[in-house]
CSV table of C-alpha atoms in Angstrom, one decimal:
chain,number,residue,atom,x,y,z
A,129,UNK,CA,1.2,-16.9,-3.9
A,130,UNK,CA,2.6,-20.5,-3.9
A,131,UNK,CA,2.3,-22.5,-0.7
A,132,UNK,CA,3.6,-25.9,0.1
A,133,UNK,CA,1.1,-28.7,0.0
A,134,UNK,CA,1.3,-29.4,3.8
A,135,UNK,CA,1.0,-25.7,4.8
A,136,UNK,CA,-2.4,-24.8,3.4
A,137,UNK,CA,-5.6,-26.8,2.9
A,138,UNK,CA,-6.7,-27.4,-0.6
A,139,UNK,CA,-10.3,-26.5,0.1
A,140,UNK,CA,-11.5,-24.1,2.9
A,141,UNK,CA,-15.1,-23.2,3.8
A,142,UNK,CA,-15.2,-19.9,5.6
A,143,UNK,CA,-18.5,-19.1,7.3
A,144,UNK,CA,-18.6,-15.4,8.4
A,145,UNK,CA,-21.3,-13.4,10.2
A,146,UNK,CA,-21.3,-10.6,7.6
A,147,UNK,CA,-19.5,-10.0,4.4
A,148,UNK,CA,-18.4,-6.8,2.6
A,149,UNK,CA,-16.9,-7.5,-0.8
A,150,UNK,CA,-16.5,-4.4,-0.6
A,151,UNK,CA,-20.3,-3.9,-1.0
A,152,UNK,CA,-22.4,-5.6,1.6
A,153,UNK,CA,-23.6,-9.0,0.4
A,154,UNK,CA,-26.3,-11.3,1.7
A,155,UNK,CA,-24.0,-14.3,1.2
A,156,UNK,CA,-21.7,-15.1,4.2
A,157,UNK,CA,-20.1,-18.4,3.1
A,158,UNK,CA,-16.9,-18.3,1.2
A,159,UNK,CA,-15.6,-21.4,-0.5
A,160,UNK,CA,-11.8,-21.3,-1.1
A,161,UNK,CA,-10.0,-23.7,-3.4
A,162,UNK,CA,-6.2,-23.7,-4.0
A,163,UNK,CA,-5.8,-20.1,-2.7
A,164,UNK,CA,-8.6,-18.5,-4.6
A,165,UNK,CA,-12.2,-17.8,-4.0
A,166,UNK,CA,-14.3,-20.5,-5.8
A,167,UNK,CA,-17.8,-19.5,-4.7
A,168,UNK,CA,-19.9,-17.3,-2.4
A,169,UNK,CA,-23.3,-18.4,-1.0
A,170,UNK,CA,-25.2,-19.5,2.1
A,171,UNK,CA,-25.2,-23.0,3.4
A,172,UNK,CA,-22.5,-24.0,1.0
A,173,UNK,CA,-21.4,-27.7,1.2
A,174,UNK,CA,-18.8,-29.9,-0.5
A,175,UNK,CA,-19.1,-33.6,-1.2
A,176,UNK,CA,-18.3,-35.9,1.7
A,177,UNK,CA,-14.7,-37.1,1.8
A,178,UNK,CA,-13.2,-34.1,0.1
A,179,UNK,CA,-10.2,-32.5,1.9
A,180,UNK,CA,-12.0,-29.6,3.6
A,181,UNK,CA,-11.1,-27.2,6.4
A,182,UNK,CA,-14.0,-25.3,7.9
A,183,UNK,CA,-13.4,-21.9,9.5
A,184,UNK,CA,-16.3,-20.8,11.7
A,185,UNK,CA,-16.3,-17.0,11.9
A,186,UNK,CA,-19.9,-16.5,12.5
A,187,UNK,CA,-19.2,-13.6,15.0
A,188,UNK,CA,-16.9,-11.8,12.6
A,189,UNK,CA,-17.2,-9.6,9.5
A,190,UNK,CA,-15.2,-10.7,6.4
A,191,UNK,CA,-13.7,-7.9,4.2
A,192,UNK,CA,-11.0,-7.9,1.5
A,193,UNK,CA,-7.7,-8.0,3.3
A,194,UNK,CA,-5.9,-4.7,3.4
A,195,UNK,CA,-3.1,-3.6,1.1
A,196,UNK,CA,-0.3,-1.3,2.3
A,197,UNK,CA,1.4,0.3,-0.7
A,198,UNK,CA,4.2,2.0,1.2
A,199,UNK,CA,6.2,-0.1,3.7
A,200,UNK,CA,9.9,0.1,4.5
A,201,UNK,CA,10.2,-3.6,4.8
A,202,UNK,CA,14.0,-3.4,5.3
A,203,UNK,CA,13.6,-0.4,7.6
A,204,UNK,CA,14.1,3.3,6.7
A,205,UNK,CA,15.9,6.2,8.4
A,206,UNK,CA,19.6,7.0,8.6
A,207,UNK,CA,19.2,10.7,8.4
A,208,UNK,CA,20.9,11.1,11.8
A,209,UNK,CA,23.8,8.7,11.2
A,210,UNK,CA,24.2,4.9,11.4
A,211,UNK,CA,22.6,4.7,14.8
A,212,UNK,CA,19.3,6.0,13.4
A,213,UNK,CA,18.6,3.2,10.8
A,214,UNK,CA,15.2,1.8,11.5
A,215,UNK,CA,14.6,-2.0,11.8
A,216,UNK,CA,12.8,-4.0,9.2
A,217,UNK,CA,9.3,-5.4,9.6
A,218,UNK,CA,8.1,-9.0,10.2
A,219,UNK,CA,5.3,-10.9,8.6
A,220,UNK,CA,3.6,-11.1,12.0
A,221,UNK,CA,3.5,-7.3,12.4
A,222,UNK,CA,2.0,-7.0,8.9
A,223,UNK,CA,-0.8,-9.6,9.1
A,224,UNK,CA,-1.8,-8.7,12.7
A,225,UNK,CA,-3.3,-5.5,11.2
A,226,UNK,CA,-5.4,-7.4,8.6
A,227,UNK,CA,-2.9,-6.6,5.9
A,228,UNK,CA,-2.2,-9.3,3.3
A,229,UNK,CA,-0.3,-7.4,0.7
A,230,UNK,CA,2.5,-4.9,1.0
A,231,UNK,CA,4.7,-3.0,-1.4
A,232,UNK,CA,8.3,-2.5,-0.1
A,233,UNK,CA,10.1,0.8,-0.7
A,234,UNK,CA,13.5,2.4,-0.2
A,235,UNK,CA,13.7,6.0,1.0
A,236,UNK,CA,16.6,8.3,1.9
A,237,UNK,CA,19.2,5.6,2.4
A,238,UNK,CA,20.0,3.8,-0.8
A,239,UNK,CA,23.7,3.5,0.2
A,240,UNK,CA,23.6,1.0,3.1
A,241,UNK,CA,20.4,-0.4,1.7
A,242,UNK,CA,19.8,-1.4,-1.9
A,243,UNK,CA,17.1,-2.8,-4.3
A,244,UNK,CA,18.8,-6.2,-3.9
A,245,UNK,CA,18.3,-6.0,-0.1
A,246,UNK,CA,14.7,-4.9,-0.6
A,247,UNK,CA,14.1,-7.8,-3.0
A,248,UNK,CA,15.5,-10.3,-0.5
A,249,UNK,CA,13.2,-8.9,2.2
A,250,UNK,CA,10.2,-9.1,-0.1
A,251,UNK,CA,11.0,-12.7,-1.0
A,252,UNK,CA,11.4,-13.4,2.8
A,253,UNK,CA,8.0,-12.0,3.5
A,254,UNK,CA,6.5,-14.1,0.7
A,255,UNK,CA,8.1,-17.2,2.2
A,256,UNK,CA,6.4,-16.3,5.5
A,257,UNK,CA,3.0,-16.1,3.8
A,258,UNK,CA,2.6,-12.4,3.0
A,259,UNK,CA,2.0,-11.2,-0.5
A,260,UNK,CA,4.8,-8.7,-1.1
A,261,UNK,CA,5.9,-6.6,-4.0
A,262,UNK,CA,8.4,-3.7,-4.3
A,263,UNK,CA,9.3,-0.5,-6.1
A,264,UNK,CA,12.6,-0.2,-7.7
A,265,UNK,CA,14.5,3.1,-7.0
A,266,UNK,CA,14.7,5.3,-3.9
A,267,UNK,CA,14.6,9.0,-3.1
A,268,UNK,CA,17.5,9.9,-5.4
A,269,UNK,CA,17.7,10.5,-9.1
A,270,UNK,CA,19.0,8.7,-11.0
A,271,UNK,CA,17.4,5.9,-9.0
A,272,UNK,CA,19.3,2.7,-8.0
A,273,UNK,CA,18.1,-0.4,-9.8
A,274,UNK,CA,18.8,-4.1,-9.8
A,275,UNK,CA,19.7,-4.5,-13.5
A,276,UNK,CA,21.1,-1.1,-14.2
A,277,UNK,CA,18.0,0.0,-16.1
A,278,UNK,CA,14.5,0.9,-15.1
A,279,UNK,CA,12.8,-0.8,-18.0
A,280,UNK,CA,14.7,-4.1,-17.4
A,281,UNK,CA,13.8,-4.0,-13.7
A,282,UNK,CA,10.1,-3.8,-14.5
A,283,UNK,CA,10.2,-6.2,-17.4
A,284,UNK,CA,12.3,-9.0,-15.8
A,285,UNK,CA,11.7,-9.0,-12.1
A,286,UNK,CA,8.1,-10.1,-11.2
A,287,UNK,CA,8.1,-8.6,-7.7
A,288,UNK,CA,8.8,-5.1,-9.0
A,289,UNK,CA,5.6,-3.3,-9.9
A,290,UNK,CA,6.7,0.3,-10.1
A,291,UNK,CA,9.3,3.1,-9.3
A,292,UNK,CA,9.5,4.8,-5.9
A,293,UNK,CA,9.7,6.6,-3.7
A,294,UNK,CA,11.2,9.4,-5.7
A,295,UNK,CA,11.5,12.5,-3.4
A,296,UNK,CA,10.1,15.9,-4.5
A,297,UNK,CA,9.7,19.2,-2.7
A,298,UNK,CA,12.1,18.0,0.0
A,299,UNK,CA,15.6,19.1,1.0
A,300,UNK,CA,16.6,15.4,0.8
A,301,UNK,CA,15.5,15.2,-2.8
A,302,UNK,CA,17.9,15.2,-5.8
A,303,UNK,CA,15.9,18.1,-7.1
A,304,UNK,CA,15.2,16.4,-10.5
A,305,UNK,CA,14.5,18.6,-13.5
A,306,UNK,CA,11.2,18.3,-15.4
A,307,UNK,CA,13.0,16.5,-18.2
A,308,UNK,CA,14.5,14.0,-15.7
A,309,UNK,CA,11.1,13.3,-14.1
A,310,UNK,CA,9.5,12.8,-17.5
A,311,UNK,CA,12.2,10.3,-18.5
A,312,UNK,CA,11.9,8.3,-15.3
A,313,UNK,CA,8.1,8.0,-15.6
A,314,UNK,CA,8.2,7.2,-19.3
A,315,UNK,CA,10.8,4.5,-18.8
A,316,UNK,CA,8.8,3.0,-15.9
A,317,UNK,CA,5.7,3.0,-18.1
A,318,UNK,CA,7.3,1.3,-21.0
A,319,UNK,CA,9.1,-1.3,-18.9
A,320,UNK,CA,5.8,-2.1,-17.1
A,321,UNK,CA,3.9,-2.4,-20.4
A,322,UNK,CA,6.3,-5.0,-21.6
A,323,UNK,CA,5.5,-7.1,-18.5
A,324,UNK,CA,1.8,-6.4,-18.4
A,325,UNK,CA,2.1,-4.3,-15.2
A,326,UNK,CA,0.6,-0.9,-14.2
A,327,UNK,CA,4.1,0.5,-13.5
A,328,UNK,CA,3.1,3.3,-11.1
A,329,UNK,CA,5.6,6.0,-10.0
A,330,UNK,CA,5.3,6.5,-6.2
A,331,UNK,CA,6.4,10.1,-5.3
A,332,UNK,CA,7.4,11.2,-1.8
A,333,UNK,CA,6.2,14.7,-1.1
A,334,UNK,CA,8.1,16.9,1.4
A,335,UNK,CA,7.1,20.2,2.9
A,336,UNK,CA,8.9,22.3,0.3
A,337,UNK,CA,7.2,25.3,-1.2
A,338,UNK,CA,6.9,23.7,-4.6
A,339,UNK,CA,4.4,21.2,-3.4
A,340,UNK,CA,2.8,19.2,-6.2
A,341,UNK,CA,3.9,21.6,-8.9
A,342,UNK,CA,6.5,19.2,-10.4
A,343,UNK,CA,3.7,16.6,-10.9
A,344,UNK,CA,1.3,19.2,-12.3
A,345,UNK,CA,3.9,20.2,-14.8
A,346,UNK,CA,4.6,16.5,-15.7
A,347,UNK,CA,0.9,15.8,-16.4
A,348,UNK,CA,0.4,19.1,-18.2
A,349,UNK,CA,3.5,18.9,-20.5
A,350,UNK,CA,3.5,15.2,-21.3
A,351,UNK,CA,1.2,12.4,-22.4
A,352,UNK,CA,1.7,10.5,-19.1
A,353,UNK,CA,-1.7,9.4,-17.7
A,354,UNK,CA,-2.5,10.6,-14.2
A,355,UNK,CA,-3.1,7.0,-13.1
A,356,UNK,CA,0.6,6.3,-13.3
A,357,UNK,CA,1.6,9.0,-10.9
A,358,UNK,CA,0.9,8.6,-7.2
A,359,UNK,CA,1.9,11.4,-4.7
A,360,UNK,CA,2.1,10.2,-1.1
A,361,UNK,CA,2.5,12.0,2.3
A,362,UNK,CA,0.1,14.7,0.9
A,363,UNK,CA,-1.2,15.4,4.5
A,364,UNK,CA,2.3,16.5,5.7
A,365,UNK,CA,0.9,20.1,6.0
A,366,UNK,CA,-2.4,21.9,5.6
A,367,UNK,CA,-1.0,23.8,2.6
A,368,UNK,CA,0.2,20.6,0.9
A,369,UNK,CA,-3.2,18.9,1.5
A,370,UNK,CA,-5.0,21.9,-0.1
A,371,UNK,CA,-2.6,21.6,-3.1
A,372,UNK,CA,-3.3,17.8,-3.2
A,373,UNK,CA,-7.1,18.4,-3.3
A,374,UNK,CA,-6.8,20.8,-6.2
A,375,UNK,CA,-4.4,18.4,-8.0
A,376,UNK,CA,-6.8,15.5,-7.5
A,377,UNK,CA,-9.8,17.4,-8.8
A,378,UNK,CA,-7.9,19.0,-11.7
A,379,UNK,CA,-6.4,15.8,-13.1
A,380,UNK,CA,-9.0,13.3,-11.8
A,381,UNK,CA,-5.9,11.8,-10.1
A,382,UNK,CA,-5.3,9.7,-7.0
A,383,UNK,CA,-3.5,11.0,-3.9
A,384,UNK,CA,-2.2,8.9,-1.0
A,385,UNK,CA,-2.6,9.9,2.6
A,386,UNK,CA,-0.1,8.7,5.2
A,387,UNK,CA,-1.3,7.5,8.6
A,388,UNK,CA,1.2,9.4,10.7
A,389,UNK,CA,1.1,8.4,14.4
A,390,UNK,CA,2.0,12.0,15.3
A,391,UNK,CA,1.3,14.3,12.4
A,392,UNK,CA,3.0,17.3,14.0
A,393,UNK,CA,2.2,20.3,11.8
A,394,UNK,CA,0.3,18.1,9.4
A,395,UNK,CA,-3.0,16.2,9.6
A,396,UNK,CA,-3.7,12.7,10.7
A,397,UNK,CA,-5.1,10.3,8.2
A,398,UNK,CA,-8.6,10.6,9.5
A,399,UNK,CA,-8.6,14.4,9.4
A,400,UNK,CA,-6.9,14.4,6.0
A,401,UNK,CA,-9.4,12.1,4.4
A,402,UNK,CA,-12.3,14.1,5.9
A,403,UNK,CA,-10.7,17.3,4.6
A,404,UNK,CA,-10.2,15.9,1.1
A,405,UNK,CA,-13.8,14.7,0.9
A,406,UNK,CA,-15.0,18.1,2.1
A,407,UNK,CA,-12.9,19.8,-0.7
A,408,UNK,CA,-14.7,17.7,-3.3
A,409,UNK,CA,-12.2,14.9,-3.9
A,410,UNK,CA,-14.2,11.6,-4.5
A,411,UNK,CA,-13.4,8.8,-2.1
A,412,UNK,CA,-12.4,6.8,-5.2
A,413,UNK,CA,-9.4,9.1,-5.7
A,414,UNK,CA,-8.0,8.7,-2.1
A,415,UNK,CA,-5.9,5.9,-0.6
A,416,UNK,CA,-4.2,5.5,2.7
A,417,UNK,CA,-0.8,3.9,3.5
A,418,UNK,CA,1.3,3.5,6.7
A,419,UNK,CA,5.0,4.4,5.8
A,420,UNK,CA,5.6,1.8,8.6
A,421,UNK,CA,9.2,1.1,9.7
A,422,UNK,CA,10.2,4.3,8.0
A,423,UNK,CA,11.7,7.1,10.0
A,424,UNK,CA,9.8,10.2,11.2
A,425,UNK,CA,12.8,12.6,11.4
A,426,UNK,CA,12.6,16.1,12.7
A,427,UNK,CA,14.6,18.9,11.3
A,428,UNK,CA,15.0,22.5,12.3
A,429,UNK,CA,14.4,25.5,9.9
A,430,UNK,CA,18.0,25.2,8.6
A,431,UNK,CA,17.5,21.5,7.8
A,432,UNK,CA,19.5,20.2,10.8
A,433,UNK,CA,18.5,16.8,12.1
A,434,UNK,CA,16.8,17.0,15.6
A,435,UNK,CA,15.6,13.6,16.3
A,436,UNK,CA,13.6,10.6,14.9
A,437,UNK,CA,10.8,8.2,15.6
A,438,UNK,CA,9.9,4.9,13.9
A,439,UNK,CA,6.6,4.7,12.1
A,440,UNK,CA,4.2,1.7,12.7
A,441,UNK,CA,1.2,0.4,10.8
A,442,UNK,CA,-1.1,0.5,13.8
A,443,UNK,CA,-2.1,4.1,13.0
A,444,UNK,CA,-3.3,3.1,9.5
A,445,UNK,CA,-5.9,0.7,11.0
A,446,UNK,CA,-6.9,3.0,13.8
A,447,UNK,CA,-7.6,5.9,11.5
A,448,UNK,CA,-9.5,3.6,9.1
A,449,UNK,CA,-11.6,2.3,11.9
A,450,UNK,CA,-12.4,5.8,13.0
A,451,UNK,CA,-13.6,6.8,9.5
A,452,UNK,CA,-16.1,4.0,9.6
A,453,UNK,CA,-17.1,4.3,13.3
A,454,UNK,CA,-17.7,8.1,13.0
A,455,UNK,CA,-19.6,7.6,9.7
A,456,UNK,CA,-17.2,9.7,7.7
A,457,UNK,CA,-17.6,7.0,5.0
A,458,UNK,CA,-19.8,4.0,4.7
A,459,UNK,CA,-18.0,0.7,5.1
A,460,UNK,CA,-17.8,-0.2,1.4
A,461,UNK,CA,-16.2,3.1,0.5
A,462,UNK,CA,-13.8,3.0,3.5
A,463,UNK,CA,-12.6,-0.5,2.4
A,464,UNK,CA,-11.6,1.1,-0.9
A,465,UNK,CA,-9.1,3.4,0.9
A,466,UNK,CA,-6.9,0.5,2.1
A,467,UNK,CA,-7.9,-2.3,-0.2
A,468,UNK,CA,-10.1,-2.1,-3.3
A,469,UNK,CA,-8.9,1.3,-4.6
A,470,UNK,CA,-5.2,0.4,-3.7
A,471,UNK,CA,-5.5,-2.8,-5.7
A,472,UNK,CA,-6.6,-0.7,-8.7
A,473,UNK,CA,-3.9,1.9,-8.2
A,474,UNK,CA,-1.2,-0.9,-8.2
A,475,UNK,CA,-2.7,-2.7,-11.2
A,476,UNK,CA,-3.8,-5.7,-9.1
A,477,UNK,CA,-7.5,-5.1,-9.4
A,478,UNK,CA,-8.1,-8.4,-11.2
A,479,UNK,CA,-6.8,-10.4,-8.3
A,480,UNK,CA,-7.0,-8.4,-5.1
A,481,UNK,CA,-9.2,-5.9,-3.2
A,482,UNK,CA,-12.5,-7.9,-3.6
A,483,UNK,CA,-14.2,-10.9,-2.2
A,484,UNK,CA,-15.4,-12.5,-5.5
A,485,UNK,CA,-15.1,-15.7,-7.4
A,486,UNK,CA,-11.7,-16.0,-9.1
A,487,UNK,CA,-9.9,-13.5,-6.7
A,488,UNK,CA,-7.1,-14.3,-4.4
A,489,UNK,CA,-8.5,-15.5,-1.1
A,490,UNK,CA,-7.0,-12.6,0.9
A,491,UNK,CA,-9.5,-11.9,3.7
A,492,UNK,CA,-9.5,-10.0,6.9
A,493,UNK,CA,-12.0,-11.1,9.6
A,494,UNK,CA,-12.9,-8.2,11.9
A,495,UNK,CA,-14.7,-8.0,15.3
A,496,UNK,CA,-17.4,-5.6,16.2
A,497,UNK,CA,-14.8,-2.9,16.8
A,498,UNK,CA,-13.3,-3.5,13.3
A,499,UNK,CA,-10.2,-5.0,14.9
A,500,UNK,CA,-8.6,-7.8,12.8
A,501,UNK,CA,-9.0,-11.2,14.5
A,502,UNK,CA,-7.9,-13.4,11.6
A,503,UNK,CA,-6.0,-12.7,8.3
A,504,UNK,CA,-6.1,-15.1,5.4
A,505,UNK,CA,-3.6,-14.8,2.6
A,506,UNK,CA,-4.3,-17.0,-0.5
A,507,UNK,CA,-6.7,-19.0,1.7
A,508,UNK,CA,-4.1,-19.6,4.3
A,509,UNK,CA,-4.8,-18.3,7.9
A,510,UNK,CA,-1.5,-16.7,8.9
A,511,UNK,CA,-2.8,-14.6,11.8
A,512,UNK,CA,-5.3,-15.5,14.5
A,513,UNK,CA,-6.7,-18.8,15.9
A,514,UNK,CA,-6.0,-21.6,13.6
A,515,UNK,CA,-2.8,-20.0,12.2
A,516,UNK,CA,-0.8,-22.3,9.9
A,517,UNK,CA,1.8,-19.7,8.6
A,518,UNK,CA,5.3,-19.1,9.8
A,519,UNK,CA,5.1,-15.5,10.9
A,520,UNK,CA,8.6,-15.1,12.4
């Protein structure tokens, strides 16, 4: 991400107490040059007189900064009328949770909100120091786009990295046919290929009886690779989670768990990840996201709106911390759930999700309770002591 010359040091030497890259490393010094990691080592030095900023984090643990692949950056909601539109999210709210990268998404409301609004919000977050991308489209089919064509959106707009969140198995869905789904995913794939992107299709799963069957049929009846299809909210109910476990094993596919603050009849992210692991789904096929600033509406059996809460990203970090603290996963595998594996899912694996030479210097510094204390994005500290970013 570009930063102005006076807003970020050219060279930074970060000295941490421990380092997970995501695997544990003996090295604890990270040399950062022009926003990227230049070298790892111990006792690293640079020639006298070079423009250097030293960050002393000897009491903290350095990990790859987190990536949230499902964020309503313009706010979600609206299912209960104009007074139920959720607010957008700020850069400060994002980076305070150790998150350096987000992917913005539109949901139910693509009438008062649009891909153009979403792109403006994404670029605003980038101006404030966060690395932000977006999906084109929304719940409905055919999806709203910026250029009038999915392939052109993917090919011509750098911030667009996929399509989403298309709603399935939900009374708010457009109930797309198998042929419509196949066309959407194929167009996304080709447009992304032209621009050298992964071009994932991010699918919202509701609590309808069909569950993941539309995606099973898509992968069975077409040549679409499973890595392009990402179902989310799979922990909405125990039955859907069982379906997701079978889907992940059958197709060797990734599934995304949502960190609901109050899962209601579903499972929280900690319980959902533990259940997927117990059902034989490898940790490498599970990711977590927040759905933050989206609405958490409640409907009765007839589909009538009953009320709403606004999702936050605090549950994502709390559930992730619990997975490590209660030894459900070792640290290096847990980091994959919200960083390394997410980068791979999004097609950003050559730049993000690892602390290694050549990668973006996106680093979260955690205390002994795994709480983020500092967040660096492209080498720039935009949360915590020594902050230089404008997190409005």
